[in-house]
Structures are given as structure tokens and as C-alpha cells.
CSV table of N, CA and C in Angstrom, one decimal:
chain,number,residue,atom,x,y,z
A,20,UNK,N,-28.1,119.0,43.8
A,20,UNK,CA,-27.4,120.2,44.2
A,20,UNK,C,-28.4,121.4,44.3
A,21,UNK,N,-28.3,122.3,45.0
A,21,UNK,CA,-29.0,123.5,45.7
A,21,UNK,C,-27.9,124.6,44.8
A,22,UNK,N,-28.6,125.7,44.2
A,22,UNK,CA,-27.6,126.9,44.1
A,22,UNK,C,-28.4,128.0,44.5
A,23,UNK,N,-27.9,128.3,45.5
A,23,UNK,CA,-28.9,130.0,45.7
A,23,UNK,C,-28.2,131.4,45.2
A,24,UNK,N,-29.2,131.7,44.4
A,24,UNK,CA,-28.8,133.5,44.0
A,24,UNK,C,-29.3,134.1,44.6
A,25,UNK,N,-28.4,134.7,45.2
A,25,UNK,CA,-28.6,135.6,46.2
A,25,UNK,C,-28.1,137.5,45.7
A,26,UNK,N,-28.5,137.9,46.5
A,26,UNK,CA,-28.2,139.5,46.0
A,26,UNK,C,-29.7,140.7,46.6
A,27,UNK,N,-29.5,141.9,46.4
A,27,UNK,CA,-30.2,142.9,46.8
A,27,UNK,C,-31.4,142.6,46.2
A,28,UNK,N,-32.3,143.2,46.0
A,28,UNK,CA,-33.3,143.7,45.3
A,28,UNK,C,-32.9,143.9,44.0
A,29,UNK,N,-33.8,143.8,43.2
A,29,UNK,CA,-33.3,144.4,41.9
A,29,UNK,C,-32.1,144.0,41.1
A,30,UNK,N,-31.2,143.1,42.0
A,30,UNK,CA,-29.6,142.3,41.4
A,30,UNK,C,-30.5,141.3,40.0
A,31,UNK,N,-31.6,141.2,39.9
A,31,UNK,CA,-32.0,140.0,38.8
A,31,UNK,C,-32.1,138.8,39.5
A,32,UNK,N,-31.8,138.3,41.0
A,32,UNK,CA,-32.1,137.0,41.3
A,32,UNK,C,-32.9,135.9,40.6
A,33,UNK,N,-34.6,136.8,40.7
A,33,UNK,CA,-35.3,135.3,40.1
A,33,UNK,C,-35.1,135.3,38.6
A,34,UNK,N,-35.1,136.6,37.6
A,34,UNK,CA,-34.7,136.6,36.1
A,34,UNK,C,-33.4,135.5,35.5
A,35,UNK,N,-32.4,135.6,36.8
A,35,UNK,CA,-31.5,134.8,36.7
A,35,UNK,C,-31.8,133.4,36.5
A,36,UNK,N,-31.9,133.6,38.1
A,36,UNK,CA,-32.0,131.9,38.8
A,36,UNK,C,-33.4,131.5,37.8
A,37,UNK,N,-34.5,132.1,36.6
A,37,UNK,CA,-35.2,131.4,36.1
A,37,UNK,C,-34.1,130.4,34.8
A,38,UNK,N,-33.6,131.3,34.5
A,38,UNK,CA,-33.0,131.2,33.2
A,38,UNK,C,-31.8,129.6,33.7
A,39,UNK,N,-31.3,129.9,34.7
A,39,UNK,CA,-30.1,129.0,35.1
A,39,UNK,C,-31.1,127.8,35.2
A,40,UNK,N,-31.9,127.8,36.2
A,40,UNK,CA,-32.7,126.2,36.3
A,40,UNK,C,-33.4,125.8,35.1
A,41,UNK,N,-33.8,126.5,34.2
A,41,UNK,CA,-34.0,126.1,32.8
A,41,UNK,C,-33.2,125.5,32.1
A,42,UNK,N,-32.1,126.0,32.2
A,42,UNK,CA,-30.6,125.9,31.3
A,42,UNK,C,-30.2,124.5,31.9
A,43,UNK,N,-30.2,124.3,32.9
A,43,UNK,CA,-30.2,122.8,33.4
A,43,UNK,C,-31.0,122.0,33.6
A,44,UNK,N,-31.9,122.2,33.3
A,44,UNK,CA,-33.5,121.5,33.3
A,44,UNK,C,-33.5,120.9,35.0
A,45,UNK,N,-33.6,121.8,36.0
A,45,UNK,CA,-33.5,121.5,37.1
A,45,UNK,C,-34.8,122.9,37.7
A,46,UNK,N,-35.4,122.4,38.8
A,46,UNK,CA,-36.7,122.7,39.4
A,46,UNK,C,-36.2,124.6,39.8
A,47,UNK,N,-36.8,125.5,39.8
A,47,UNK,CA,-36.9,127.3,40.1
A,47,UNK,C,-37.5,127.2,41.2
A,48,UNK,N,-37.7,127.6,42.3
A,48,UNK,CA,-37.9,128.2,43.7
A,48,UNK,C,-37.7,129.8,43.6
A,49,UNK,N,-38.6,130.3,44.3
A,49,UNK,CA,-38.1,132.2,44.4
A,49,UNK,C,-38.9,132.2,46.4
A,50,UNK,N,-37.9,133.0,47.0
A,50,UNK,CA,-37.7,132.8,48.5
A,50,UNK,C,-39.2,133.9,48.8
A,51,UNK,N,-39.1,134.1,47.7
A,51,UNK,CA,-40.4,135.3,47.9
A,51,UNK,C,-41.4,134.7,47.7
A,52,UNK,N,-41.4,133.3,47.7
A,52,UNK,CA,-43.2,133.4,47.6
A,52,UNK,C,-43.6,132.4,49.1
A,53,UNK,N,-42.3,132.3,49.9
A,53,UNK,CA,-42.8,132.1,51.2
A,53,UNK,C,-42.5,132.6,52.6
A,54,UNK,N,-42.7,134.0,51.8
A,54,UNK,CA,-43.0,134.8,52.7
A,54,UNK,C,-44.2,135.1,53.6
A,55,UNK,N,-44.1,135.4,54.8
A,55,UNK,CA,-45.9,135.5,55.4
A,55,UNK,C,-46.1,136.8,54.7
A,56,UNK,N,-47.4,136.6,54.7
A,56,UNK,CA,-48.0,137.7,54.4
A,56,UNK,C,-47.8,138.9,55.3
A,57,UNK,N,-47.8,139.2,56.5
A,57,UNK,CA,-47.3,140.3,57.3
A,57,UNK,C,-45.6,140.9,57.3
A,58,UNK,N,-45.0,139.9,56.5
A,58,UNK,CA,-44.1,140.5,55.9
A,58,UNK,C,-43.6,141.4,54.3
A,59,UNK,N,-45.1,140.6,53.8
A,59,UNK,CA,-44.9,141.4,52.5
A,59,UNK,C,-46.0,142.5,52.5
A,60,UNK,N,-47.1,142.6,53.5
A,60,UNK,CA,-47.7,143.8,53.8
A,60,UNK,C,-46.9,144.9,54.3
A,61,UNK,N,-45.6,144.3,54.8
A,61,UNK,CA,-44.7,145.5,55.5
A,61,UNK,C,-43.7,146.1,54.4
A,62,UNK,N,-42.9,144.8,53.4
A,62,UNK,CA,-42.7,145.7,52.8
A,62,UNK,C,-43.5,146.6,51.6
A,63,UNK,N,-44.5,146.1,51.6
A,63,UNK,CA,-45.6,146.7,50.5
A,63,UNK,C,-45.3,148.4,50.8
A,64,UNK,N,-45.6,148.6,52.0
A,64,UNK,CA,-45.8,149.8,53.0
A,64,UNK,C,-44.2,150.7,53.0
A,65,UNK,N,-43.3,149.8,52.5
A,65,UNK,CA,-42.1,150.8,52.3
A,65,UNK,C,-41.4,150.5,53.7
A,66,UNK,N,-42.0,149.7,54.8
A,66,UNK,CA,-41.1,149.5,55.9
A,66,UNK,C,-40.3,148.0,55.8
A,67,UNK,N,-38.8,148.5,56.1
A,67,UNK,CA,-37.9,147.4,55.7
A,67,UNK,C,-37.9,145.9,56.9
A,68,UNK,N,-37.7,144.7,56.6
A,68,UNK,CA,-37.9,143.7,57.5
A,68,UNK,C,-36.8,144.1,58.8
A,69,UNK,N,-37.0,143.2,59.3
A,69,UNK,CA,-36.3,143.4,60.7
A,69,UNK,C,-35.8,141.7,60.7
A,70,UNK,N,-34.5,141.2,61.7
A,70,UNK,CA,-34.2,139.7,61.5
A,70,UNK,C,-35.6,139.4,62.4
A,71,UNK,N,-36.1,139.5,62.9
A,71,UNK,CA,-37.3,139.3,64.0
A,71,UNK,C,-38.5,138.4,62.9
A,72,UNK,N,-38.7,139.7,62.0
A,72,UNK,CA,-39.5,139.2,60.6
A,72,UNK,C,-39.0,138.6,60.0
A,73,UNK,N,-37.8,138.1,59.4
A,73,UNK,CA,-37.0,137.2,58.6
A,73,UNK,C,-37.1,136.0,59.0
A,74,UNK,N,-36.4,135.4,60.6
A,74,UNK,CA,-36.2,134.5,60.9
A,74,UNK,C,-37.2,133.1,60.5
A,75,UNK,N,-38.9,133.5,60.9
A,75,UNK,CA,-39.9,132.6,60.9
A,75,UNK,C,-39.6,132.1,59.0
A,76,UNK,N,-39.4,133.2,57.9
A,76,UNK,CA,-39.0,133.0,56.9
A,76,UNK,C,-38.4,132.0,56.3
A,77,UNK,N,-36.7,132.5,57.2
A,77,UNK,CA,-35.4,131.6,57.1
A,77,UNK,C,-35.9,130.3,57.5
A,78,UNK,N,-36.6,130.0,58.4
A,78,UNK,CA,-36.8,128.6,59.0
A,78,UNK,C,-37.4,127.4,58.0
A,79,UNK,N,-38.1,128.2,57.4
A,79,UNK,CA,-39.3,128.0,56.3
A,79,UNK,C,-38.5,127.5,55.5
A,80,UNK,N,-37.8,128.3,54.5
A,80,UNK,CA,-36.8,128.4,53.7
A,80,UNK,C,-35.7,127.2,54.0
A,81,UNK,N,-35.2,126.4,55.2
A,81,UNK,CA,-34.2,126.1,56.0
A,81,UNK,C,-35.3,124.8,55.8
A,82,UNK,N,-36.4,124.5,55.7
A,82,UNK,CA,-37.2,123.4,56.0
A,82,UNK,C,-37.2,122.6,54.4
A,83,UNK,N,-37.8,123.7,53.6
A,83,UNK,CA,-37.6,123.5,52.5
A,83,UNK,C,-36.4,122.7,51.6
A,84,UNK,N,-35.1,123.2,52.1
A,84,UNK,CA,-33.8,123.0,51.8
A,84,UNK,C,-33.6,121.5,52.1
A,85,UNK,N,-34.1,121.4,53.0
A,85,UNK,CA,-34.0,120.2,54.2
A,85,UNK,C,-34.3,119.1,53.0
A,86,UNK,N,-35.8,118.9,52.5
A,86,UNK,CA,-36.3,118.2,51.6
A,86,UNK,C,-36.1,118.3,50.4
A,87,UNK,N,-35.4,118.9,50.0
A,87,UNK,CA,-34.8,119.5,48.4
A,87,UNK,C,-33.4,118.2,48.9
A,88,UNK,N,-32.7,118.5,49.5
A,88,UNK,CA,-31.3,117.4,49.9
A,88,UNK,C,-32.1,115.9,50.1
A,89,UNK,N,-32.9,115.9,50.9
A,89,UNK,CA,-33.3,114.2,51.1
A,89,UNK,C,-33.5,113.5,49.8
A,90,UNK,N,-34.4,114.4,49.3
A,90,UNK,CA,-34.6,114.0,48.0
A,90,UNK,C,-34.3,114.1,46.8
A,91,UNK,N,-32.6,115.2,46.8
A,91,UNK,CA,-31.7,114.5,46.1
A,91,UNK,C,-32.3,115.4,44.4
A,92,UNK,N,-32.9,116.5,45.0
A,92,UNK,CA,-33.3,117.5,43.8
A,92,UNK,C,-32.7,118.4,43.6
A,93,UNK,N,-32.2,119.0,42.3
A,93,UNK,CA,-31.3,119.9,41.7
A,93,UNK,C,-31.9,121.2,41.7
A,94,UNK,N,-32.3,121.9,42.7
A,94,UNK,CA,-33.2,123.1,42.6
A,94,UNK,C,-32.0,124.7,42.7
A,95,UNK,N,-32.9,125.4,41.5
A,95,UNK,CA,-31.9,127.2,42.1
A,95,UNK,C,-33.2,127.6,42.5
A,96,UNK,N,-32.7,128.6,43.5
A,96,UNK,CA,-32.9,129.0,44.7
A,96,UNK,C,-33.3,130.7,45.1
A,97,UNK,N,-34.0,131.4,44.4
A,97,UNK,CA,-33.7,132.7,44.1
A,97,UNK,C,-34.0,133.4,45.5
A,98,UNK,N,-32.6,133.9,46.3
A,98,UNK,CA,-33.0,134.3,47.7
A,98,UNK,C,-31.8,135.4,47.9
A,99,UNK,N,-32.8,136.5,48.7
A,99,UNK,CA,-31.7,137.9,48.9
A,99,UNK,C,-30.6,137.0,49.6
A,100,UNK,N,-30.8,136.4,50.8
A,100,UNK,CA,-29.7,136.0,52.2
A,100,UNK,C,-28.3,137.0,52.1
A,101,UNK,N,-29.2,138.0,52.7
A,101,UNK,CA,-28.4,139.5,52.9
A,101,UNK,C,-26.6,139.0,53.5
A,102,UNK,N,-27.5,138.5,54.8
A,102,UNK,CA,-26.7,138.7,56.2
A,102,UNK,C,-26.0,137.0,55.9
A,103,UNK,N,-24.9,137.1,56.4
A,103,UNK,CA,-23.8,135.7,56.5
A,103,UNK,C,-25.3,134.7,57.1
A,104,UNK,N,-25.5,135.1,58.4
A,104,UNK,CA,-26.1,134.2,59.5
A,104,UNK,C,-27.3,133.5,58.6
A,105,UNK,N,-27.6,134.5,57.7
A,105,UNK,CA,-28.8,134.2,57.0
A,105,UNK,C,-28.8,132.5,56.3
A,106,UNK,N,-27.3,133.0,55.5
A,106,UNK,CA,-26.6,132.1,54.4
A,106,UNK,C,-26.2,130.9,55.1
A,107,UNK,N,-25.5,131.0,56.6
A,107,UNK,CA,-25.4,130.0,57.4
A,107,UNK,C,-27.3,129.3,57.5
A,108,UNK,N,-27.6,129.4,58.4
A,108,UNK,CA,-29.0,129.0,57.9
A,108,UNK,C,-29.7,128.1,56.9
A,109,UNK,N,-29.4,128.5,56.2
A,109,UNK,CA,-29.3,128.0,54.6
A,109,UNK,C,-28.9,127.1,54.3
A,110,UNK,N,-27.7,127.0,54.1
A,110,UNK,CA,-26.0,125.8,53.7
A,110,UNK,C,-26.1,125.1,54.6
A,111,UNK,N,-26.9,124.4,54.4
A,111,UNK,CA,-27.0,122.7,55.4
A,111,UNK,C,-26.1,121.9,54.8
A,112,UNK,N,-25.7,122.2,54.1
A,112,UNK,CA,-24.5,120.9,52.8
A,112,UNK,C,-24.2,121.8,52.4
A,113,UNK,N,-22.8,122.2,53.1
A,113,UNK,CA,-21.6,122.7,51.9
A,113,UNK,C,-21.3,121.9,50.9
A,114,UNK,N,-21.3,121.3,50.6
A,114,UNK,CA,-20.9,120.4,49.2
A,114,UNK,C,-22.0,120.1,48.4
A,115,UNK,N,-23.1,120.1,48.9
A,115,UNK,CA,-24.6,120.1,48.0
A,115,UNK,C,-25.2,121.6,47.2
A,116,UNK,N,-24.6,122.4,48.3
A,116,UNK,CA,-25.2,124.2,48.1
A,116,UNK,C,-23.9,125.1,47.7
A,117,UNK,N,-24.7,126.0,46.6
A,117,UNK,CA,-23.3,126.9,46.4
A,117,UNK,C,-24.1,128.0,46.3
A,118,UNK,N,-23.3,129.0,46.8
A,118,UNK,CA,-23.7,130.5,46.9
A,118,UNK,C,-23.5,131.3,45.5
A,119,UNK,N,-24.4,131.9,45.0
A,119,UNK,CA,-24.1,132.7,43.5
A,119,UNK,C,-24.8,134.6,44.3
A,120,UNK,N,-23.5,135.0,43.8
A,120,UNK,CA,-24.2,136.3,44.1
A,120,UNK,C,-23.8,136.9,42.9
A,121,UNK,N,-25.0,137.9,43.4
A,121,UNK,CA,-25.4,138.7,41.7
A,121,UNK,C,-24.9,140.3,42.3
A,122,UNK,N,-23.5,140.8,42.6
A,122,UNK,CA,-23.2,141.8,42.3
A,122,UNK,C,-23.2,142.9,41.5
A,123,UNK,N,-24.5,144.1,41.9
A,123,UNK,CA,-24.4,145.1,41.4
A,123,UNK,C,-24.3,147.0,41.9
A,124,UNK,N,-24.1,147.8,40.9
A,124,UNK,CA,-24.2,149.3,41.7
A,124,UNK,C,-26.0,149.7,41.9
A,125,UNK,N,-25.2,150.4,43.2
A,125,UNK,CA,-26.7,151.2,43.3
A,125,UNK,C,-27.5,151.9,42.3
A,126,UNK,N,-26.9,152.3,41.4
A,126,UNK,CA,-27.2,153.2,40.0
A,126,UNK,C,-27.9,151.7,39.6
A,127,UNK,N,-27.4,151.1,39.6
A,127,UNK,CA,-28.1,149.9,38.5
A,127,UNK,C,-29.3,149.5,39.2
A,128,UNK,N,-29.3,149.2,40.3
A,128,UNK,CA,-30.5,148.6,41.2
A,128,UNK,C,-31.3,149.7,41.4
A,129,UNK,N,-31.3,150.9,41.3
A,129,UNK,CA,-32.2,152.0,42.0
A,129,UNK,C,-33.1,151.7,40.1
A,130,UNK,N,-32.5,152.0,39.0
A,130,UNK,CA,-32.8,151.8,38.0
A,130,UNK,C,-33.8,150.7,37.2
A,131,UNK,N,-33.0,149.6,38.1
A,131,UNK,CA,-34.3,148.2,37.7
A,131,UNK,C,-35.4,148.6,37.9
A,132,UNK,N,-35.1,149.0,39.7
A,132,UNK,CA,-36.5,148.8,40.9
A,132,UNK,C,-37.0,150.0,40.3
A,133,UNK,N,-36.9,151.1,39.6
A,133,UNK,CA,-37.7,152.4,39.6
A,133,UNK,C,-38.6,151.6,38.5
A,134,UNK,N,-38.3,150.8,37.5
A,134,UNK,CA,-38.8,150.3,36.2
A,134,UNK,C,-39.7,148.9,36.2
A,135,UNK,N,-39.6,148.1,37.9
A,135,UNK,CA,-40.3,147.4,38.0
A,135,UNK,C,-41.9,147.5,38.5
A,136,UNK,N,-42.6,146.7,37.7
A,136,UNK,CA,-44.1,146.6,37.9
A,136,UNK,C,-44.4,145.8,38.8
A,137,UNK,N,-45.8,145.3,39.7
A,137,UNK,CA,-46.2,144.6,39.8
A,137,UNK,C,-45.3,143.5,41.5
A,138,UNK,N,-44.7,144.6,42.0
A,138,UNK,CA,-43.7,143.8,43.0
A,138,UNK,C,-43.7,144.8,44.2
A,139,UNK,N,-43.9,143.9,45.4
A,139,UNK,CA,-44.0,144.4,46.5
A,139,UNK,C,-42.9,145.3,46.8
A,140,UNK,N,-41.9,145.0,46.9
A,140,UNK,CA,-40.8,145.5,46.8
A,140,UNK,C,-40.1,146.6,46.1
A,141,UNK,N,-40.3,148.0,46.8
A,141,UNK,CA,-40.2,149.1,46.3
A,141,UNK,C,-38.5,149.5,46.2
A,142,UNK,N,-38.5,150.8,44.9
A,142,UNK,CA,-36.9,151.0,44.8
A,142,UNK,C,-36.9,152.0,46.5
A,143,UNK,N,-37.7,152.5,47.2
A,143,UNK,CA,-37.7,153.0,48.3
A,143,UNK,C,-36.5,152.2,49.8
A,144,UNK,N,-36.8,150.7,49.6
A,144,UNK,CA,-36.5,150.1,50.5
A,144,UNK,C,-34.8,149.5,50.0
A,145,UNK,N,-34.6,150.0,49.0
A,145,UNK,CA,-33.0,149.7,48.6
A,145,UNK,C,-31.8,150.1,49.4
A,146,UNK,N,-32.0,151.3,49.7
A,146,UNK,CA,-30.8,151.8,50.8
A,146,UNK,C,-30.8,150.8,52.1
A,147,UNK,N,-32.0,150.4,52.7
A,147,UNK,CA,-31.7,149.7,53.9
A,147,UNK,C,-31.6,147.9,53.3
A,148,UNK,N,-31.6,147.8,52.1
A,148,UNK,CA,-31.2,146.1,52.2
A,148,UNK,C,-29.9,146.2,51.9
A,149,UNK,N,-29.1,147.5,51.5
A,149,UNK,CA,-27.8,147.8,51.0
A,149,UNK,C,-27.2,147.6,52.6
A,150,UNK,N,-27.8,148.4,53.0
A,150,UNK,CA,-27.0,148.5,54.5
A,150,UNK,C,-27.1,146.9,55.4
A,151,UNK,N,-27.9,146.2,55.2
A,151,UNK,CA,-27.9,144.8,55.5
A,151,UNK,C,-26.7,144.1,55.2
A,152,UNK,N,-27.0,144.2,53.6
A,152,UNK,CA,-26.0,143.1,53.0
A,152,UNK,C,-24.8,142.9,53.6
A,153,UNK,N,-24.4,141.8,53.6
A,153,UNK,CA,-22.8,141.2,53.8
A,153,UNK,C,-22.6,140.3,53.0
A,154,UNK,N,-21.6,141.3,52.2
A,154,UNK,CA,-21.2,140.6,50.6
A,154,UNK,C,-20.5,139.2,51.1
A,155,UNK,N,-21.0,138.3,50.2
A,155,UNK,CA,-20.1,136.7,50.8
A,155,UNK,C,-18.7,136.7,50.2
A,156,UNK,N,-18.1,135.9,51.2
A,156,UNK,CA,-16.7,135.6,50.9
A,156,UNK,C,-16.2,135.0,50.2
A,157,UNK,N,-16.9,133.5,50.4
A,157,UNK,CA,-16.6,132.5,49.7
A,157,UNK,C,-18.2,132.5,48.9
A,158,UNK,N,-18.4,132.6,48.0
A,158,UNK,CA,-19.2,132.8,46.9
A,158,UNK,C,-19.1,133.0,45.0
A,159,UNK,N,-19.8,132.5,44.2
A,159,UNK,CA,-19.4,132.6,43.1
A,159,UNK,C,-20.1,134.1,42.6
A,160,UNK,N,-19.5,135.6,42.7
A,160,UNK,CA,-19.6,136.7,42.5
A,160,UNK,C,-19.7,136.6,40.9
A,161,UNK,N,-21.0,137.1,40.7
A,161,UNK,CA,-21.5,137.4,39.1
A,161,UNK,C,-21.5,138.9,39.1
A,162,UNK,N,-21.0,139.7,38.2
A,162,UNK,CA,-21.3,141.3,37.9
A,162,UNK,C,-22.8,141.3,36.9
A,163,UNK,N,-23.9,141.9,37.8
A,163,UNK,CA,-25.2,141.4,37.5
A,163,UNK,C,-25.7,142.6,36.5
A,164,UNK,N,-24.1,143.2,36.2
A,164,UNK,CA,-24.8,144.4,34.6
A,164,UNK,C,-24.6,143.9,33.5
A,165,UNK,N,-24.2,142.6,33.3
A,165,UNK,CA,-23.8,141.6,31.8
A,165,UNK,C,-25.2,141.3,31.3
A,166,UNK,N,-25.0,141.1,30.4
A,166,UNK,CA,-26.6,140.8,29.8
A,166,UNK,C,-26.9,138.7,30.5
A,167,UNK,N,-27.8,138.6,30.7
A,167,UNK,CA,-28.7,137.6,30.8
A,167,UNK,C,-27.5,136.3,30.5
A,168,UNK,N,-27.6,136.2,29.2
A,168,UNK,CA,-27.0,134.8,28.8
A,168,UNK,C,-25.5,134.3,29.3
A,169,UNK,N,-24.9,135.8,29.6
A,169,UNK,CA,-23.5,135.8,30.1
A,169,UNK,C,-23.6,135.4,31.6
A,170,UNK,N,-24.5,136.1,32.4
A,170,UNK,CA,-24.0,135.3,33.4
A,170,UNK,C,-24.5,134.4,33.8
A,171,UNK,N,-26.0,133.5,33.1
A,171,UNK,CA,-25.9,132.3,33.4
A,171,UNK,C,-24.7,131.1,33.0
A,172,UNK,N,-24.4,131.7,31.8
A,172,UNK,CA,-23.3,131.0,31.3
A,172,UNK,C,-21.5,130.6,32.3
A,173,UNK,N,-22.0,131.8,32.9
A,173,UNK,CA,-20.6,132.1,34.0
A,173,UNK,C,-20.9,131.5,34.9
A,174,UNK,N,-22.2,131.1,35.5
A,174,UNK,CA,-22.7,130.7,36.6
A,174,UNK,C,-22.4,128.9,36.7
A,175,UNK,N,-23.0,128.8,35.1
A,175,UNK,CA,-22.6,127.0,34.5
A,175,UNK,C,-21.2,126.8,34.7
A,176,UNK,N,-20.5,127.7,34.0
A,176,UNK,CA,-19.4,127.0,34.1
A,176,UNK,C,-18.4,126.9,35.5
A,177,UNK,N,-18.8,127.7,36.4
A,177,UNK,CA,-18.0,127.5,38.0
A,177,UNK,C,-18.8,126.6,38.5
A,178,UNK,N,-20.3,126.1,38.7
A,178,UNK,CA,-20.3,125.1,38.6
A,178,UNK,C,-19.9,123.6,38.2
A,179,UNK,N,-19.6,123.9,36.9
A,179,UNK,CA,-19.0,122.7,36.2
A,179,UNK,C,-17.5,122.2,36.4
A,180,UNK,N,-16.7,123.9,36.6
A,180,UNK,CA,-15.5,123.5,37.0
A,180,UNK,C,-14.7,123.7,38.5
A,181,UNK,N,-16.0,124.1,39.4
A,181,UNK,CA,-15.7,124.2,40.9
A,181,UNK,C,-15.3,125.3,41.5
């Protein structure tokens, strides 16, 4: 099984998705580390991606997935997949892949990202991944202001019970 946490910037994705793939002793991925480099010079720079810049991404990401299912690996997935099209993309196996989104307020996210070190990804570029996002429908919706243990814990159990 594939679970991707998905969400804004700052929602906690990979803090999550580290803690969850641990907690099931299954393989961590973060969508950010295959990124080209001319996309993370862009957003270094405070300028937000474009689908144009994304797509070569998604493909990557989509290839990846590909061999994660053949081979039958339990990996989380730590990936914004703003946009539906994105998520479609992605979900090669509905029944293998489940959507986790890490719902939070802009107060909360402007607050992470002002306090994070060390990441390309500026609290600058939050308004336009807000305006991206298309909150999923069918998805397992986490409120990503619970402390840590809670919502992995919330995460296991929809998992476990569907």
C-alpha cells in the first residue's frame, strides 16, 4: 500500500508521513527530494511553480509509484498534490493508494513556515499554494493542529478500518 500526505506547505507532511512510516515499519519518501533543481531554484527565489514546472515532477513521482506497486512496497508518500489532476496522476491503484490530507489554517501554516529553518520553501509562497489547492473529496482529512501522535494515530486507524 501507497499512502500519500498530502497538504500545503507547512501542513507537517514529511514530520507526519515520517512518524506514520515508522509507526508501521514501512519505507518514507518526501516528493521534495525529486524535484529538479530549476524548480527548487525557483522556489528558493520566492517564485511559485507553474503546472508547466510540476508536470516533469508529477511524471517522476508517477514512475516512482509505478515501482513502489510492482513491487508490492508499503511506502508513505510525503507530497503537496495541490490540484485533483495532480492526485489523479498519482492514484494508479485506487485500492493500493489512499489520500491523507493534513488540513490546516493559514494562521497555523504562515506560523510553521515563518519558524522553519533550512527549506527552500518560503512562508512567502503560501498564499499562492493556498490558491492552488483543491481540497480532496474523497480523502482521509486530518486537522493538522493535533499534536503529532494524534494524528498518526488517526491516520492508522482509517487505515485499518477503511
Amino acid at each position: 500500500m501507497i499512502v500519500i500526505v498530502m497538504g500545503v506547505s507547512g501542513s507537517g507532511k514529511t514530520t507526519v508521513g515520517k512518524l506514520l512510516a515508522q509507526s508501521l515499519n514501512w519505507d518514507f519518501s518526501d516528493a521534495d527530494d525529486f524535484h529538479p533543481p530549476a524548480n527548487i531554484e525557483k522556489m528558493s527565489r520566492g517564485i511559485p511553480l507553474e503546472d508547466a514546472d510540476r508536470i516533469p515532477w508529477l511524471l517522476q513521482l508517477q514512475s516512482e509509484i509505478d515501482t513502489w506497486l510492482l513491487e508490492n512496497k508499503n511506502v508513505v508518500l510525503a507530497c503537496s498534490a495541490l490540484k485533483a489532476s495532480y492526485r489523479e496522476m498519482l492514484c494508479r491503484d485506487q485500492q493500493r493508494i489512499k489520500i491523507v490530507y493534513l488540513k490546516a489554517s493559514f494562521e497555523l501554516l504562515t506560523s510553521r513556515l515563518k519558524t522553519r529553518d533550512n527549506h527552500y520553501m518560503k512562508a512567502d509562497l503560501l498564499s499562492s499554494q493556498c490558491a492552488t489547492l483543491e481540497e480532496p473529496e474523497t480523502a482521509i482529512i486530518i486537522d493538522a493542529s493535533q499534536p503529532l501522535e494524534v494524528m498518526v494515530r488517526q491516520i492508522e486507524n482509517h487505515l485499518v478500518c477503511g
